[in-house]
Backbone as numpy.savetxt, mean C-alpha at the origin, in Angstrom:
# Nx Ny Nz CAx CAy CAz Cx Cy Cz
15.03 3.96 -11.54 14.01 3.69 -10.54 12.67 3.42 -11.25
11.96 2.44 -10.77 10.64 2.12 -11.32 9.61 3.17 -10.89
8.53 3.24 -11.60 7.39 4.05 -11.19 6.37 3.10 -10.55
5.29 3.66 -10.01 4.25 2.79 -9.45 2.90 3.12 -10.07
2.05 2.11 -10.05 0.65 2.24 -10.47 -0.21 1.68 -9.36
-1.36 2.27 -9.16 -2.31 1.79 -8.15 -3.45 1.05 -8.83
-3.83 -0.08 -8.25 -5.04 -0.77 -8.72 -6.26 0.08 -8.32
-7.39 -0.21 -8.92 -8.63 0.48 -8.54 -8.92 0.28 -7.06
-8.66 -0.93 -6.58 -8.90 -1.22 -5.16 -7.95 -0.42 -4.26
-6.70 -0.29 -4.68 -5.74 0.49 -3.90 -6.14 1.97 -3.88
-6.64 2.48 -5.01 -7.14 3.85 -5.04 -8.29 4.03 -4.05
-9.19 3.04 -4.02 -10.31 3.10 -3.08 -9.80 3.01 -1.64
-8.81 2.14 -1.41 -8.21 2.04 -0.08 -7.67 3.40 0.38
-6.96 4.10 -0.52 -6.42 5.42 -0.18 -7.53 6.39 0.19
-8.61 6.36 -0.56 -9.75 7.22 -0.25 -10.35 6.92 1.11
-10.50 5.64 1.41 -11.04 5.23 2.71 -10.12 5.63 3.85
-8.82 5.48 3.63 -7.84 5.88 4.65 -7.94 7.38 4.90
-8.07 8.16 3.83 -8.18 9.62 3.96 -9.42 10.01 4.76
-10.56 9.43 4.42 -11.80 9.75 5.12 -11.67 9.41 6.60
-11.20 8.21 6.90 -11.04 7.78 8.29 -10.08 8.71 9.04
-8.96 9.04 8.40 -7.96 9.88 9.04 -8.49 11.28 9.32
-9.21 11.86 8.37 -9.78 13.20 8.57 -10.79 13.18 9.70
-11.67 12.17 9.72 -12.71 12.09 10.74 -12.13 11.88 12.14
-11.05 11.11 12.22 -10.52 10.74 13.54 -9.32 11.55 14.00
-8.58 12.14 13.06 -7.33 12.82 13.44 -7.20 14.22 12.87
-8.09 14.62 11.98 -8.04 15.95 11.39 -7.31 15.98 10.06
-7.55 17.07 9.33 -7.02 17.21 7.98 -5.49 17.23 7.94
-4.88 17.95 8.87 -3.41 18.04 8.88 -2.77 16.66 9.03
-3.25 15.90 9.99 -2.68 14.57 10.22 -2.98 13.63 9.05
-4.16 13.76 8.47 -4.50 12.94 7.30 -3.54 13.20 6.15
-3.19 14.46 5.94 -2.23 14.80 4.88 -0.85 14.25 5.18
-0.43 14.34 6.43 0.87 13.80 6.82 0.92 12.29 6.59
-0.16 11.62 6.95 -0.21 10.16 6.78 -0.18 9.80 5.30
-0.97 10.52 4.49 -0.99 10.29 3.04 0.41 10.50 2.45
1.07 11.58 2.87 2.42 11.85 2.37 3.37 10.72 2.74
3.22 10.18 3.94 4.05 9.05 4.37 3.80 7.81 3.52
2.55 7.57 3.18 2.25 6.44 2.29 2.92 6.63 0.93
2.82 7.84 0.37 3.43 8.11 -0.93 4.95 7.98 -0.88
5.56 8.41 0.22 7.01 8.23 0.38 7.36 6.75 0.43
6.50 5.96 1.05 6.73 4.51 1.10 6.59 3.91 -0.30
5.63 4.37 -1.08 5.52 3.91 -2.47 6.82 4.20 -3.23
7.35 5.42 -3.04 8.60 5.79 -3.71 9.76 4.91 -3.26
9.81 4.60 -1.96 10.87 3.74 -1.44 10.77 2.35 -2.06
9.56 1.84 -2.20 9.36 0.53 -2.84 9.86 0.58 -4.29
9.60 1.68 -4.98 10.07 1.82 -6.37 11.59 1.81 -6.44
12.23 2.44 -5.47 13.69 2.50 -5.45 14.30 1.17 -5.04
13.66 0.48 -4.11 14.15 -0.80 -3.59 13.02 -1.83 -3.64
12.70 -2.34 -4.82 11.52 -3.21 -4.99 11.51 -4.46 -4.11
12.66 -4.97 -3.76 12.71 -6.20 -2.97 12.61 -5.95 -1.47
12.42 -4.70 -1.06 12.40 -4.35 0.36 11.25 -5.04 1.11
10.13 -5.22 0.45 8.98 -5.84 1.09 9.16 -7.34 1.26
8.48 -7.88 2.25 8.57 -9.32 2.49 7.72 -10.09 1.49
8.22 -11.26 1.13 7.56 -12.14 0.18 6.24 -12.64 0.77
5.18 -12.61 -0.01 3.85 -13.04 0.44 3.29 -14.15 -0.43
4.18 -15.00 -0.96 3.73 -16.10 -1.83 2.73 -17.02 -1.16
2.73 -17.07 0.17 1.76 -17.90 0.88 0.34 -17.34 0.76
0.23 -16.07 0.39 -1.08 -15.44 0.20 -1.43 -15.41 -1.29
-0.49 -14.90 -2.08 -0.69 -14.81 -3.52 0.68 -14.76 -4.19
0.82 -15.49 -5.27 2.10 -15.61 -5.96 2.60 -14.24 -6.45
3.91 -14.02 -6.27 4.61 -12.81 -6.72 4.15 -11.53 -6.04
3.61 -11.63 -4.84 3.17 -10.46 -4.09 4.12 -10.22 -2.93
4.41 -8.94 -2.68 5.26 -8.55 -1.57 4.48 -7.59 -0.67
4.97 -7.42 0.57 4.29 -6.57 1.55 5.30 -5.64 2.21
4.96 -4.36 2.25 5.75 -3.38 2.98 4.81 -2.65 3.93
5.25 -2.48 5.16 4.41 -1.84 6.18 4.75 -0.35 6.27
3.71 0.46 6.38 3.85 1.87 6.74 2.89 2.12 7.90
3.45 2.50 9.05 2.64 2.75 10.25 1.69 1.58 10.50
0.37 1.81 10.42 -0.58 0.73 10.72 -1.14 0.07 9.46
-0.60 0.40 8.29 -1.10 -0.19 7.04 -0.06 -1.05 6.36
-0.54 -2.06 5.68 0.32 -2.94 4.88 0.04 -2.68 3.40
1.11 -2.43 2.68 1.03 -2.17 1.24 1.40 -3.46 0.53
0.47 -4.00 -0.23 0.70 -5.24 -0.98 0.94 -4.86 -2.44
2.03 -5.36 -3.00 2.39 -4.97 -4.35 3.04 -6.11 -5.12
3.11 -5.89 -6.43 3.74 -6.84 -7.33 4.76 -6.06 -8.16
5.89 -6.70 -8.42 6.92 -6.08 -9.25 6.67 -6.52 -10.69
6.29 -5.57 -11.54 6.10 -5.85 -12.96 7.36 -5.43 -13.71
7.39 -5.65 -15.01 8.57 -5.35 -15.82 8.97 -3.88 -15.76
8.01 -2.98 -15.81 8.32 -1.55 -15.87 7.77 -0.73 -14.72
7.12 -1.36 -13.77 6.49 -0.60 -12.69 6.19 -1.49 -11.49
5.97 -0.83 -10.37 5.44 -1.48 -9.18 3.93 -1.34 -9.25
3.22 -2.46 -9.13 1.77 -2.43 -9.17 1.26 -2.62 -7.75
0.70 -1.56 -7.17 0.20 -1.62 -5.80 -1.21 -2.17 -5.84
-1.36 -3.35 -5.23 -2.63 -4.08 -5.27 -3.63 -3.58 -4.24
-3.17 -3.48 -2.99 -4.05 -3.09 -1.88 -3.24 -2.39 -0.81
-3.93 -1.58 -0.01 -3.36 -0.95 1.18 -4.32 -1.30 2.30
-3.92 -2.25 3.13 -4.84 -2.82 4.12 -4.48 -2.40 5.54
-5.50 -2.17 6.33 -5.33 -1.84 7.74 -5.16 -3.09 8.58
-4.90 -2.90 9.88 -4.60 -4.04 10.75 -5.73 -5.05 10.90
-6.97 -4.65 10.73 -8.09 -5.57 10.89 -8.53 -6.25 9.60
-7.84 -5.95 8.51 -8.26 -6.50 7.22 -7.43 -7.73 6.87
-8.11 -8.80 6.52 -7.47 -10.08 6.23 -6.93 -10.10 4.80
-5.60 -10.18 4.63 -5.05 -10.18 3.28 -5.50 -11.38 2.44
-5.72 -12.52 3.08 -6.21 -13.68 2.32 -7.55 -13.37 1.66
-8.39 -12.69 2.38 -9.72 -12.34 1.87 -9.65 -11.24 0.82
-8.77 -10.27 1.03 -8.73 -9.09 0.17 -7.82 -9.21 -1.05
-6.98 -10.22 -1.08 -6.04 -10.37 -2.20 -6.33 -11.56 -3.10
-7.27 -12.39 -2.71 -7.56 -13.58 -3.53 -8.93 -13.48 -4.16
């Protein structure tokens, strides 16, 4: 199974998701949501092709959805590189190019 790495932007996305979740849903729910995202990262590592192809946005990028967020990633030789974690109102064309 591959491991995953987060881009700096994906790390920032996770932080923003945490802040929003805590403010709107409380700490317990924020932790549950974060854990779900991490489980989705692990699933992507186990089944790298599970996400849909996003070549129309950026070459060699795939997308997997968790709840209301889209995880954009690239399959590298030794790892999954998570580029961004975008919410429903965020335009992937703008955020990935």
